[in-house]
Short mmCIF file of C-alpha atoms in Angstrom, two decimals:
data_model
loop_
_atom_site.label_atom_id
_atom_site.label_comp_id
_atom_site.label_asym_id
_atom_site.label_seq_id
_atom_site.Cartn_x
_atom_site.Cartn_y
_atom_site.Cartn_z
CA MET O 1 -23.33 34.37 -14.21
CA TRP O 2 -21.30 36.97 -16.09
CA GLU O 3 -18.71 34.28 -16.81
CA ALA O 4 -21.17 32.45 -19.05
CA ARG O 5 -21.27 35.51 -21.31
CA SER O 6 -17.51 35.64 -21.61
CA SER O 7 -15.81 34.01 -24.59
CA SER O 8 -12.67 33.47 -22.52
CA PHE O 9 -14.70 31.33 -20.10
CA TRP O 10 -15.87 29.00 -22.85
CA ARG O 11 -12.39 28.83 -24.30
CA ALA O 12 -11.16 27.75 -20.88
CA VAL O 13 -13.87 25.09 -20.58
CA PHE O 14 -13.00 23.76 -24.03
CA ALA O 15 -9.32 23.76 -23.07
CA GLU O 16 -10.13 21.52 -20.10
CA PHE O 17 -12.06 19.15 -22.37
CA PHE O 18 -9.34 19.16 -25.00
CA GLY O 19 -6.48 18.82 -22.49
CA THR O 20 -8.07 15.90 -20.61
CA MET O 21 -8.88 14.15 -23.89
CA PHE O 22 -5.24 14.30 -24.96
CA TYR O 23 -4.03 13.37 -21.47
CA VAL O 24 -6.12 10.20 -21.44
CA PHE O 25 -5.42 9.34 -25.08
CA PHE O 26 -1.64 9.54 -24.85
CA GLY O 27 -1.31 8.32 -21.26
CA LEU O 28 -3.47 5.24 -21.65
CA GLY O 29 -2.15 4.63 -25.15
CA ALA O 30 1.40 4.38 -23.83
CA SER O 31 0.16 1.96 -21.17
CA LEU O 32 -1.15 -0.71 -23.55
CA ARG O 33 0.65 -4.06 -23.49
CA TRP O 34 1.64 -4.69 -27.10
CA VAL O 35 4.02 -7.50 -26.19
CA VAL O 36 3.76 -10.31 -23.67
CA GLY O 37 5.46 -9.52 -20.42
CA PRO O 38 5.34 -7.13 -17.47
CA LEU O 39 4.27 -3.55 -17.96
CA ASN O 40 7.10 -1.05 -18.41
CA VAL O 41 6.40 1.19 -15.42
CA LEU O 42 9.00 3.79 -16.41
CA GLN O 43 7.46 4.13 -19.86
CA VAL O 44 3.98 4.65 -18.42
CA ALA O 45 5.20 7.13 -15.80
CA LEU O 46 7.11 9.18 -18.36
CA ALA O 47 4.19 9.15 -20.78
CA PHE O 48 1.74 10.56 -18.24
CA GLY O 49 4.30 13.05 -16.97
CA LEU O 50 5.22 14.28 -20.44
CA VAL O 51 1.66 14.66 -21.67
CA ALA O 52 0.76 16.56 -18.47
CA ALA O 53 3.75 18.88 -18.96
CA THR O 54 2.78 19.40 -22.60
CA MET O 55 -0.79 20.32 -21.70
CA VAL O 56 0.33 22.72 -18.95
CA GLN O 57 2.67 24.43 -21.39
CA SER O 58 0.01 24.57 -24.12
CA LEU O 59 -3.13 25.37 -22.12
CA GLY O 60 -1.96 26.79 -18.81
CA HIS O 61 -2.53 30.37 -19.93
CA VAL O 62 -6.02 29.52 -21.22
CA SER O 63 -7.63 27.59 -18.35
CA GLY O 64 -4.89 26.81 -15.86
CA ALA O 65 -4.65 23.30 -17.36
CA HIS O 66 -6.24 21.51 -14.40
CA ILE O 67 -7.29 18.50 -16.55
CA ASN O 68 -8.17 16.79 -13.27
CA PRO O 69 -11.33 17.09 -11.10
CA ALA O 70 -9.24 16.65 -7.95
CA VAL O 71 -7.12 19.66 -8.89
CA THR O 72 -10.19 21.75 -9.70
CA MET O 73 -11.79 20.76 -6.39
CA ALA O 74 -8.65 21.86 -4.54
CA PHE O 75 -8.67 25.26 -6.28
CA LEU O 76 -12.38 25.62 -5.52
CA LEU O 77 -11.99 24.96 -1.79
CA GLY O 78 -9.04 27.35 -1.79
CA SER O 79 -11.34 30.05 -3.19
CA GLN O 80 -9.27 30.47 -6.32
CA LEU O 81 -12.15 30.06 -8.78
CA SER O 82 -15.92 30.26 -8.76
CA LEU O 83 -18.26 27.34 -8.13
CA PHE O 84 -19.80 27.96 -11.56
CA ARG O 85 -16.43 27.62 -13.31
CA ALA O 86 -15.44 24.61 -11.21
CA VAL O 87 -18.59 22.69 -12.17
CA PHE O 88 -18.07 23.35 -15.88
CA TYR O 89 -14.39 22.45 -15.60
CA MET O 90 -15.13 19.09 -13.97
CA VAL O 91 -17.86 18.20 -16.46
CA ALA O 92 -15.53 19.10 -19.33
CA GLN O 93 -12.74 17.02 -17.80
CA VAL O 94 -14.91 13.93 -17.40
CA LEU O 95 -16.34 14.23 -20.93
CA GLY O 96 -12.88 14.91 -22.36
CA GLY O 97 -11.48 11.84 -20.64
CA VAL O 98 -14.27 9.66 -22.03
CA ALA O 99 -13.71 11.12 -25.50
CA GLY O 100 -9.99 10.36 -25.32
CA ALA O 101 -10.59 6.79 -24.14
CA ALA O 102 -13.22 6.28 -26.85
CA VAL O 103 -10.88 7.43 -29.62
CA LEU O 104 -8.11 5.23 -28.24
CA TYR O 105 -10.50 2.28 -28.06
CA GLY O 106 -11.47 2.84 -31.68
CA VAL O 107 -7.90 2.87 -33.01
CA THR O 108 -6.68 -0.04 -30.85
CA PRO O 109 -6.76 -3.62 -32.14
CA ALA O 110 -9.54 -5.66 -30.55
CA ALA O 111 -7.09 -8.05 -28.90
CA LEU O 112 -5.54 -5.22 -26.88
CA ARG O 113 -8.64 -3.27 -25.88
CA GLY O 114 -9.02 -5.08 -22.58
CA ASN O 115 -5.80 -3.45 -21.40
CA LEU O 116 -7.44 -0.02 -21.33
CA ALA O 117 -8.60 -0.64 -17.76
CA LEU O 118 -5.19 0.22 -16.34
CA ASN O 119 -6.35 1.04 -12.79
CA THR O 120 -5.99 -2.38 -11.19
CA MET O 121 -5.08 -2.86 -7.56
CA HIS O 122 -2.39 -5.35 -6.65
CA PRO O 123 -4.06 -8.52 -5.30
CA SER O 124 -2.38 -8.12 -1.92
CA VAL O 125 -3.50 -4.47 -1.53
CA ASN O 126 -6.89 -3.91 0.10
CA VAL O 127 -9.22 -0.99 -0.66
CA GLY O 128 -8.21 0.88 2.49
CA GLN O 129 -4.54 0.74 1.63
CA ALA O 130 -5.28 1.67 -1.98
CA THR O 131 -7.27 4.72 -0.90
CA ILE O 132 -4.45 5.92 1.36
CA VAL O 133 -1.94 5.48 -1.47
CA GLU O 134 -4.14 7.51 -3.83
CA ILE O 135 -4.47 10.22 -1.17
CA PHE O 136 -0.70 10.56 -0.82
CA LEU O 137 -0.05 10.41 -4.55
CA THR O 138 -2.52 13.20 -5.28
CA LEU O 139 -1.54 15.25 -2.23
CA GLN O 140 2.05 15.66 -3.42
CA PHE O 141 0.83 16.38 -6.96
CA VAL O 142 -1.60 19.12 -5.95
CA LEU O 143 0.94 20.58 -3.53
CA CYS O 144 3.36 20.88 -6.45
CA ILE O 145 0.70 22.50 -8.64
CA PHE O 146 -0.26 25.07 -6.00
CA ALA O 147 3.39 25.93 -5.37
CA THR O 148 4.36 26.24 -9.04
CA TYR O 149 1.19 28.09 -10.08
CA ASP O 150 1.39 30.57 -7.19
CA GLU O 151 1.55 34.08 -8.65
CA ARG O 152 2.88 35.41 -5.33
CA ARG O 153 6.25 33.71 -5.85
CA ASN O 154 8.34 36.39 -7.49
CA GLY O 155 11.48 34.28 -7.53
CA ARG O 156 10.11 31.19 -9.26
CA MET O 157 12.86 29.26 -10.99
CA GLY O 158 12.62 26.63 -13.71
CA SER O 159 9.71 25.40 -15.78
CA VAL O 160 6.23 25.13 -14.27
CA ALA O 161 5.24 22.57 -16.91
CA LEU O 162 8.24 20.33 -16.18
CA ALA O 163 7.70 20.57 -12.42
CA VAL O 164 4.11 19.38 -12.81
CA GLY O 165 5.18 16.65 -15.21
CA PHE O 166 7.90 15.39 -12.86
CA SER O 167 5.47 15.33 -9.94
CA LEU O 168 3.04 13.22 -11.95
CA THR O 169 5.85 10.94 -13.08
CA LEU O 170 6.90 10.46 -9.46
CA GLY O 171 3.36 9.47 -8.52
CA HIS O 172 3.21 6.85 -11.27
CA LEU O 173 6.62 5.39 -10.44
CA PHE O 174 5.38 4.66 -6.93
CA GLY O 175 1.68 4.06 -7.42
CA MET O 176 1.73 1.70 -10.41
CA TYR O 177 2.61 -1.21 -8.16
CA TYR O 178 -0.13 -0.48 -5.63
CA THR O 179 -3.17 0.83 -7.50
CA GLY O 180 -2.14 1.30 -11.12
CA THR O 181 -2.03 5.01 -10.22
CA GLY O 182 -5.18 7.05 -10.59
CA MET O 183 -4.43 10.54 -9.23
CA ASN O 184 -7.19 11.79 -11.55
CA PRO O 185 -10.86 10.71 -11.36
CA ALA O 186 -11.51 11.69 -15.00
CA ARG O 187 -8.59 9.58 -16.18
CA SER O 188 -9.85 6.59 -14.16
CA PHE O 189 -13.53 7.04 -15.07
CA ALA O 190 -12.90 7.16 -18.83
CA PRO O 191 -11.56 3.61 -19.36
CA ALA O 192 -14.00 2.26 -16.77
CA VAL O 193 -16.89 3.54 -18.89
CA ILE O 194 -15.45 2.24 -22.14
CA THR O 195 -14.61 -1.23 -20.78
CA ARG O 196 -17.58 -1.32 -18.36
CA ASN O 197 -15.29 -2.30 -15.50
CA PHE O 198 -16.05 -0.41 -12.27
CA THR O 199 -14.41 -2.78 -9.80
CA ASN O 200 -13.38 -0.76 -6.71
CA HIS O 201 -13.85 2.34 -8.83
CA TRP O 202 -14.81 4.51 -5.87
CA VAL O 203 -11.21 4.31 -4.63
CA TYR O 204 -10.09 6.35 -7.66
CA TRP O 205 -12.53 9.14 -6.82
CA VAL O 206 -12.36 9.27 -3.04
CA GLY O 207 -8.58 8.97 -2.75
CA PRO O 208 -7.59 11.65 -5.30
CA ILE O 209 -10.25 14.13 -4.18
CA ILE O 210 -9.27 13.81 -0.51
CA GLY O 211 -5.59 14.05 -1.44
CA GLY O 212 -6.20 17.07 -3.66
CA VAL O 213 -8.16 18.90 -1.00
CA LEU O 214 -5.51 18.15 1.62
CA GLY O 215 -2.73 19.33 -0.68
CA GLY O 216 -4.51 22.58 -1.45
CA PHE O 217 -5.38 23.18 2.20
CA LEU O 218 -1.82 22.43 3.33
CA TYR O 219 -0.34 24.96 0.92
CA ASP O 220 -2.95 27.72 0.98
CA PHE O 221 -3.73 27.72 4.69
CA ILE O 222 -0.60 26.45 6.45
CA LEU O 223 2.58 26.61 4.35
CA PHE O 224 1.89 29.83 2.43
CA PRO O 225 -1.45 31.25 3.63
CA ARG O 226 -3.54 33.56 1.46
CA MET O 227 -4.71 36.47 3.57
CA ARG O 228 -8.31 36.65 2.42
CA GLY O 229 -11.36 37.44 4.47
CA ILE O 230 -14.55 35.41 4.44
CA SER O 231 -16.39 38.02 2.38
CA GLU O 232 -13.66 38.00 -0.29
CA ARG O 233 -13.66 34.22 -0.46
CA LEU O 234 -17.44 34.09 -0.76
CA SER O 235 -17.32 36.71 -3.50
CA ILE O 236 -14.88 34.55 -5.49
CA LEU O 237 -16.90 31.39 -4.96
CA LYS O 238 -20.09 33.13 -6.09
CA GLY O 239 -18.30 34.43 -9.14
CA ASP O 240 -19.03 38.11 -8.50
CA ARG O 241 -17.84 40.24 -11.37
CA PRO O 242 -14.57 41.99 -10.53
CA VAL O 243 -14.75 45.74 -10.18
CA GLU O 244 -13.40 47.43 -13.28
CA THR O 245 -11.21 50.39 -12.49
CA SER O 246 -10.72 53.08 -15.08
CA ALA O 247 -7.28 54.54 -15.66
CA PRO O 248 -6.76 57.99 -14.14
CA PRO O 249 -6.90 60.84 -16.62
CA GLU O 250 -3.60 62.13 -17.85
CA PRO O 251 -2.66 65.62 -16.68
CA PRO O 252 -2.96 68.34 -19.31
CA GLY O 253 0.26 69.38 -20.95
CA GLU O 254 1.85 70.61 -24.09
CA PRO O 255 1.43 68.43 -27.19
CA VAL O 256 4.39 66.17 -27.83
CA GLU O 257 5.92 66.11 -31.28
CA LEU O 258 6.82 62.61 -32.43
CA GLN O 259 10.37 62.27 -33.68
CA THR O 260 11.20 59.63 -36.27
CA GLN O 261 14.66 58.19 -36.04
CA ALA O 262 16.53 57.22 -39.16
CA LEU O 263 17.07 53.48 -39.48
#
């Protein structure tokens, strides 16, 4: 429980709340139908991708910028964060998503508020097909996150934020026609609460979580395994405080005279 006494932990939890709130606010806001006609799928895909990239760039160094319970679950099962932190992250993400949807609902004209429930399955797609689509969408997304966040890759090229944003954009370009694209239980739960529409809502939890876990497992255990023993993994999951090592003492020597160079 030492994490609970750390200010950096609470900053990270707030970052997850704040990041998910902005993700839902801007993503869903760009998805509203202001004019009669079909939804602009490219606009929606770019909006979600850009806001995700912005949050990764802004908050990645604070909390990792998961802003998605499926991503946090994947990191948890990969023993990359403690159970305590994962629970607080997921609660913050869900509450942040609801806050973002609530603010958006408040600033949206009444005639357009019904469009907040963006996650709608195509009439010809059944729940089984929709779940499989959500699994694949989230699997590729989490695989991209694990690969771009991996600190073991010394030769990483390009922008991590843009890579994550492009992966999310790809998911929306494909998934909008099938399921409306969830890929994030917090993002799907938020408008469902505000509009009180939970039709087939379980699909948008089960699919992304399974896909996230599969993506994390595929990367961390098959493609680029982390050589950790069971005891080390359990220690991380329990949140054991890392051992603090003190710097070795400097060898005695003659005092050094500081020289000031003329500018």
